[in-house]
Short mmCIF file of C-alpha atoms and ligand atoms in Angstrom, two decimals:
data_model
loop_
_atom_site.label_atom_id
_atom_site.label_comp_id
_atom_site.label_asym_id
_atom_site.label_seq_id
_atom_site.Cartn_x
_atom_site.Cartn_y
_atom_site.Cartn_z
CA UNK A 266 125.45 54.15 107.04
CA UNK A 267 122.72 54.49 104.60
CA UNK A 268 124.08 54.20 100.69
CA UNK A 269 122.37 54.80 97.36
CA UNK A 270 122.79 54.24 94.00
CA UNK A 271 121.26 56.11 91.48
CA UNK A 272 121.94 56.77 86.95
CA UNK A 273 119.81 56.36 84.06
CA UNK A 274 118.92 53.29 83.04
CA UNK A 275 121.33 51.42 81.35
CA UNK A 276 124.55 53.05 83.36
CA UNK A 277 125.47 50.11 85.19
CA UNK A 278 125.02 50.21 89.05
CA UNK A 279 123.10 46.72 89.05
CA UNK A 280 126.59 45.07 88.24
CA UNK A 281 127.76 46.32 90.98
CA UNK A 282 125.22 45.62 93.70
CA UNK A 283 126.85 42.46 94.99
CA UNK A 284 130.68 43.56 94.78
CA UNK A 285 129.06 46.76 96.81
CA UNK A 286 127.62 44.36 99.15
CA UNK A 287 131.01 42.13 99.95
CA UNK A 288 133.06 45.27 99.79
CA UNK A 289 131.02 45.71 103.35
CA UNK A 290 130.47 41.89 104.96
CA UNK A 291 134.53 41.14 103.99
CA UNK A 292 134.86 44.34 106.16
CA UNK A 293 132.83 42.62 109.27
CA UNK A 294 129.66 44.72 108.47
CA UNK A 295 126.34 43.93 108.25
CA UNK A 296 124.56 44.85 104.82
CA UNK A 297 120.68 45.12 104.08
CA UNK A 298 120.37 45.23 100.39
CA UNK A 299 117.12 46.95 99.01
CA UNK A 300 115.56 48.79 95.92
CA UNK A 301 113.40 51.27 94.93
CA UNK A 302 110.57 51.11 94.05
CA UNK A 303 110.09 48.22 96.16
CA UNK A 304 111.91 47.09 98.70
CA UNK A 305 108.78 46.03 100.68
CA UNK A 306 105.83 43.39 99.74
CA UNK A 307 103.83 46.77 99.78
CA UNK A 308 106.56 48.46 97.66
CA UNK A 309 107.13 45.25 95.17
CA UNK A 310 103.29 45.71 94.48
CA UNK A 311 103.31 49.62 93.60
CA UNK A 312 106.30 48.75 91.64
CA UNK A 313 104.58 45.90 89.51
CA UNK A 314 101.78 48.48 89.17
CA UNK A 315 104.31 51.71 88.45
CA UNK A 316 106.51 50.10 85.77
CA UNK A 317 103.86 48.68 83.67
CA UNK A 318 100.55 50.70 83.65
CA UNK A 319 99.61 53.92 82.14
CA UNK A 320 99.19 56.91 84.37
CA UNK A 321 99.60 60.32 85.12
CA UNK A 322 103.06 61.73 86.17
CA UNK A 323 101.34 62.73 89.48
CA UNK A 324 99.91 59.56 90.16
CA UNK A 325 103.59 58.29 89.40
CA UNK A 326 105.38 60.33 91.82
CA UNK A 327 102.70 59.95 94.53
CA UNK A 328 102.77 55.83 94.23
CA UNK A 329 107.01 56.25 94.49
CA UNK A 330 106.70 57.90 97.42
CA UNK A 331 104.06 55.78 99.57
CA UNK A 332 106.59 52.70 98.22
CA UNK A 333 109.00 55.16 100.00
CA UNK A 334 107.02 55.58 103.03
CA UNK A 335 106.77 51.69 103.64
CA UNK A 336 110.12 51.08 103.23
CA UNK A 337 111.84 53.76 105.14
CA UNK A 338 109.55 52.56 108.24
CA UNK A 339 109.79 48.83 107.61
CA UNK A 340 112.97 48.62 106.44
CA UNK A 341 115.52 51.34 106.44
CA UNK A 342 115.04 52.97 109.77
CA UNK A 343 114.98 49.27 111.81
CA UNK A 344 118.23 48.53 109.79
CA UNK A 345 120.14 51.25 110.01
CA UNK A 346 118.51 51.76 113.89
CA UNK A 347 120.50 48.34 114.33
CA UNK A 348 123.89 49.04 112.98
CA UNK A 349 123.74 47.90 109.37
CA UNK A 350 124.87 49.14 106.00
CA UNK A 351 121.73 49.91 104.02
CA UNK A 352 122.35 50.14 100.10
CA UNK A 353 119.72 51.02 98.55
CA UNK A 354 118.97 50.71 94.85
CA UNK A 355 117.66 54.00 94.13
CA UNK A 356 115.58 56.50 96.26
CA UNK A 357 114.74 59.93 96.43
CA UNK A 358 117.53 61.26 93.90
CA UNK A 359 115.32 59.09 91.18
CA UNK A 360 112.42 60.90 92.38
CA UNK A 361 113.70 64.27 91.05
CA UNK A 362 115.83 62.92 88.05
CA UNK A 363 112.66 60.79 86.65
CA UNK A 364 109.67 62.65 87.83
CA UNK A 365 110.83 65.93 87.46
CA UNK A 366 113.81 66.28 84.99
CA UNK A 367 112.06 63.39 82.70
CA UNK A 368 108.20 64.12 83.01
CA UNK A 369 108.46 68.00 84.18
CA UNK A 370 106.36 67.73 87.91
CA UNK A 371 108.05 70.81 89.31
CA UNK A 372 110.78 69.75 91.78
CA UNK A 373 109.08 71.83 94.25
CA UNK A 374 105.49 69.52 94.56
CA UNK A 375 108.65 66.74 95.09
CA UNK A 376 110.33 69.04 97.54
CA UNK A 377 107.07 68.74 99.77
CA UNK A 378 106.40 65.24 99.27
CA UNK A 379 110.31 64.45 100.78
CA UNK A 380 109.48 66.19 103.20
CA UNK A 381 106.56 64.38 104.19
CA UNK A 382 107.81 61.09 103.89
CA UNK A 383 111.62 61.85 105.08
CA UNK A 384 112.55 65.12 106.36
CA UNK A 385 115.00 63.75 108.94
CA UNK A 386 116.62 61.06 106.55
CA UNK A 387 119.25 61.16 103.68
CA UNK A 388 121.48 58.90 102.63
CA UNK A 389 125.06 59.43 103.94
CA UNK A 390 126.97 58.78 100.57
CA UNK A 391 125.60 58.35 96.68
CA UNK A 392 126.74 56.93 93.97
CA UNK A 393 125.62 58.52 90.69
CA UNK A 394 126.42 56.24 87.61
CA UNK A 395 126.62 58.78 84.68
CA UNK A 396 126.54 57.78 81.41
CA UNK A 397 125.54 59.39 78.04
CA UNK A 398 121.95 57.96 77.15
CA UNK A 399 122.77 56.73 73.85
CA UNK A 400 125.18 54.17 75.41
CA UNK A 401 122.92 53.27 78.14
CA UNK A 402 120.22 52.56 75.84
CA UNK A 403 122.41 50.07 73.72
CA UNK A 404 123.73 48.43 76.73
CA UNK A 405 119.63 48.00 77.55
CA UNK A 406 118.64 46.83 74.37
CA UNK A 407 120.04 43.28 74.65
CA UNK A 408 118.56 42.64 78.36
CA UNK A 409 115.25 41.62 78.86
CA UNK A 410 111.50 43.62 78.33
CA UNK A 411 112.17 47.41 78.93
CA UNK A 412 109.52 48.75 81.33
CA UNK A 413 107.64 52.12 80.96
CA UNK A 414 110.80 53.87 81.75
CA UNK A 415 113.04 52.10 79.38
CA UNK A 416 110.86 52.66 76.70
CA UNK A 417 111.00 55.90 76.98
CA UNK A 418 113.00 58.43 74.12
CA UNK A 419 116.72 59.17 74.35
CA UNK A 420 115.80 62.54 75.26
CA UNK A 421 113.67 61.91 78.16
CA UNK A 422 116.90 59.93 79.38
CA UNK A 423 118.81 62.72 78.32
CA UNK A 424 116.65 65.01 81.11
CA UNK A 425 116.97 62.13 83.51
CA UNK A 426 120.90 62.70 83.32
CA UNK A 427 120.77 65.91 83.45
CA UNK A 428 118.67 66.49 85.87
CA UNK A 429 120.61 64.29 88.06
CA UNK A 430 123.88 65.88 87.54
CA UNK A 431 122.55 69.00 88.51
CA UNK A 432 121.64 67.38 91.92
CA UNK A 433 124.78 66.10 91.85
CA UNK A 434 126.25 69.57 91.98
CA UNK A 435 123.69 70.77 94.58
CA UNK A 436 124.23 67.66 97.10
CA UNK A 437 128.42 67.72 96.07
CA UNK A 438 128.86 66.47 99.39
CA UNK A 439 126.74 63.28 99.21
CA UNK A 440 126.66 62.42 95.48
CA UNK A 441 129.56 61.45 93.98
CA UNK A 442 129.65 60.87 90.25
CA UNK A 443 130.90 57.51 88.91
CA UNK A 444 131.86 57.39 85.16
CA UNK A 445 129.78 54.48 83.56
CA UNK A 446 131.45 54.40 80.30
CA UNK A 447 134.82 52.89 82.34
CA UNK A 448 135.58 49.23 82.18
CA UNK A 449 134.03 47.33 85.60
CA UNK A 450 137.43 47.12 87.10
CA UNK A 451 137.77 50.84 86.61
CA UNK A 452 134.72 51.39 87.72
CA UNK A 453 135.19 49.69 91.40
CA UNK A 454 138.95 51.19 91.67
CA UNK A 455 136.47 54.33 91.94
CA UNK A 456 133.98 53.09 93.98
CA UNK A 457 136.76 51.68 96.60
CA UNK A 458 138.66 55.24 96.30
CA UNK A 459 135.00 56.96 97.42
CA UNK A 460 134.40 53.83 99.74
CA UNK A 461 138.09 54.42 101.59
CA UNK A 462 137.17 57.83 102.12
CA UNK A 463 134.17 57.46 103.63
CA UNK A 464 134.81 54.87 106.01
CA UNK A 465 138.00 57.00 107.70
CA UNK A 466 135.37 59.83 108.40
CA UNK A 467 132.73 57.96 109.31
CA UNK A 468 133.31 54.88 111.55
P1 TYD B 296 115.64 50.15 88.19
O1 TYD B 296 116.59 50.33 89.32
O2 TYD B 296 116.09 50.60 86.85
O3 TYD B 296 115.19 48.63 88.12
P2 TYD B 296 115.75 47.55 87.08
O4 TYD B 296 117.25 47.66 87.11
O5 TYD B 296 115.21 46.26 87.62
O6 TYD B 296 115.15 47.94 85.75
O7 TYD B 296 114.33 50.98 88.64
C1 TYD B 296 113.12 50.92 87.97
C2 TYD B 296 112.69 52.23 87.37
O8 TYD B 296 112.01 53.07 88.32
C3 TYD B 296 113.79 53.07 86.77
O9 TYD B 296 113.55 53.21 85.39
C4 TYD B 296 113.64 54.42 87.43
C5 TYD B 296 112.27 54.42 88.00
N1 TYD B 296 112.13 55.25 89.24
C6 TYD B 296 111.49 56.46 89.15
O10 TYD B 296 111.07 56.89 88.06
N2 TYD B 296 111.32 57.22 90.29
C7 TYD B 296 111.75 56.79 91.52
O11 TYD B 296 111.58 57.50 92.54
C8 TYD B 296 112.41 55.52 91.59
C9 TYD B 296 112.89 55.00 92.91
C10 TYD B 296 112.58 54.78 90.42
#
């Protein structure tokens, strides 16, 4: 099973991560945590490089996707090839809510480059953290030094959102919406509901 998380910065799916992760090993499974970009030492390079230095959009998108590559080969396919739960912090969802929705690359020049790099792989379930950017960005503001995408304006968060809600209502199936202005306990009750769910159809 092959789980991501996706929101706009500031929504709250890091706090998560680890209850995520025991939800799964108290439940005999094997987990492989892993982020994007990263994920890899290739991918933990182009991240360094992607969050901190000035480039063009294209250049942005491209280096997100060879991250991408790596880690699909090295780490995703051998995992989930093996049996485990892969939850992934971010992945191709990001792609179109950052790249497109926030910097305007048409989704379509992101259209071909999934398909390059994963035409036969999506994940099975995601969980989109939605939260209004204003609120994000205060949560933010007290954590450590925002990279190039938390720097950005509310309203390139704003598109971000957006832009991933409307995926969210394209990919109903897969992406279900988790309301990140609930208290953490509130939070999980809905992540366990989806969780639930998904196991009964899947396993
Ligand atoms: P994030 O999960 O926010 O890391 P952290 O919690 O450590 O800050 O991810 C880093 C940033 O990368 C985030 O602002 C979104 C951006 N991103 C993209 O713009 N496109 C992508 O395809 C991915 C995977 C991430």
């Amino acid at each position: 099973m092959f789980i991501t998380l996706e929101g706009v910065d500031g929504a709250g799916k890091s706090s998560h991560l680890n209850w995520l992760e025991t939800w799964f090993t108290s439940r005999g499974r094997q987990v492989r945590m892993t982020r994007e970009p990263g994920g890899t030492a290739i991918g933990e390079q182009l991240r360094e490089m992607v969050l901190h230095q000035p480039m063009h959009a294209e250049t942005e998108a491209l280096i997100m996707f060879a991250a991408r590559r790596e880690h699909i080969e090295q780490v995703i396919r051998p995992a989930l090839a093996a049996g485990e739960v892969v939850i992934s912090d971010r992945f191709t969802d990001a792609s179109f809510a950052y790249q497109s929705g926030g910097r305007g690359l048409p989704e379509a020049r992101l259209a071909v480059l999934e398909d390059w790099v994963h035409a036969d792989l999506q994940p099975d379930l995601t969980f989109l953290f939605d939260l209004a950017p204003e609120i994000a960005a205060q949560r933010l503001s007290s954590a450590r030094a925002p990279d190039r995408f938390e720097r950005e304006q509310t309203d390139f968060h704003a598109r971000v959102r957006a832009a991933y809600l409307r995926r969210a209502e394209q990919f109903s199936a897969r992406i279900r919406i988790i309301d990140g202005s609930r208290s953490i306990d509130q939070v999980r009750l809905q992540l366990s509901t989806v969780l639930d769910a998904a196991m009964e159809t899947k396993v």
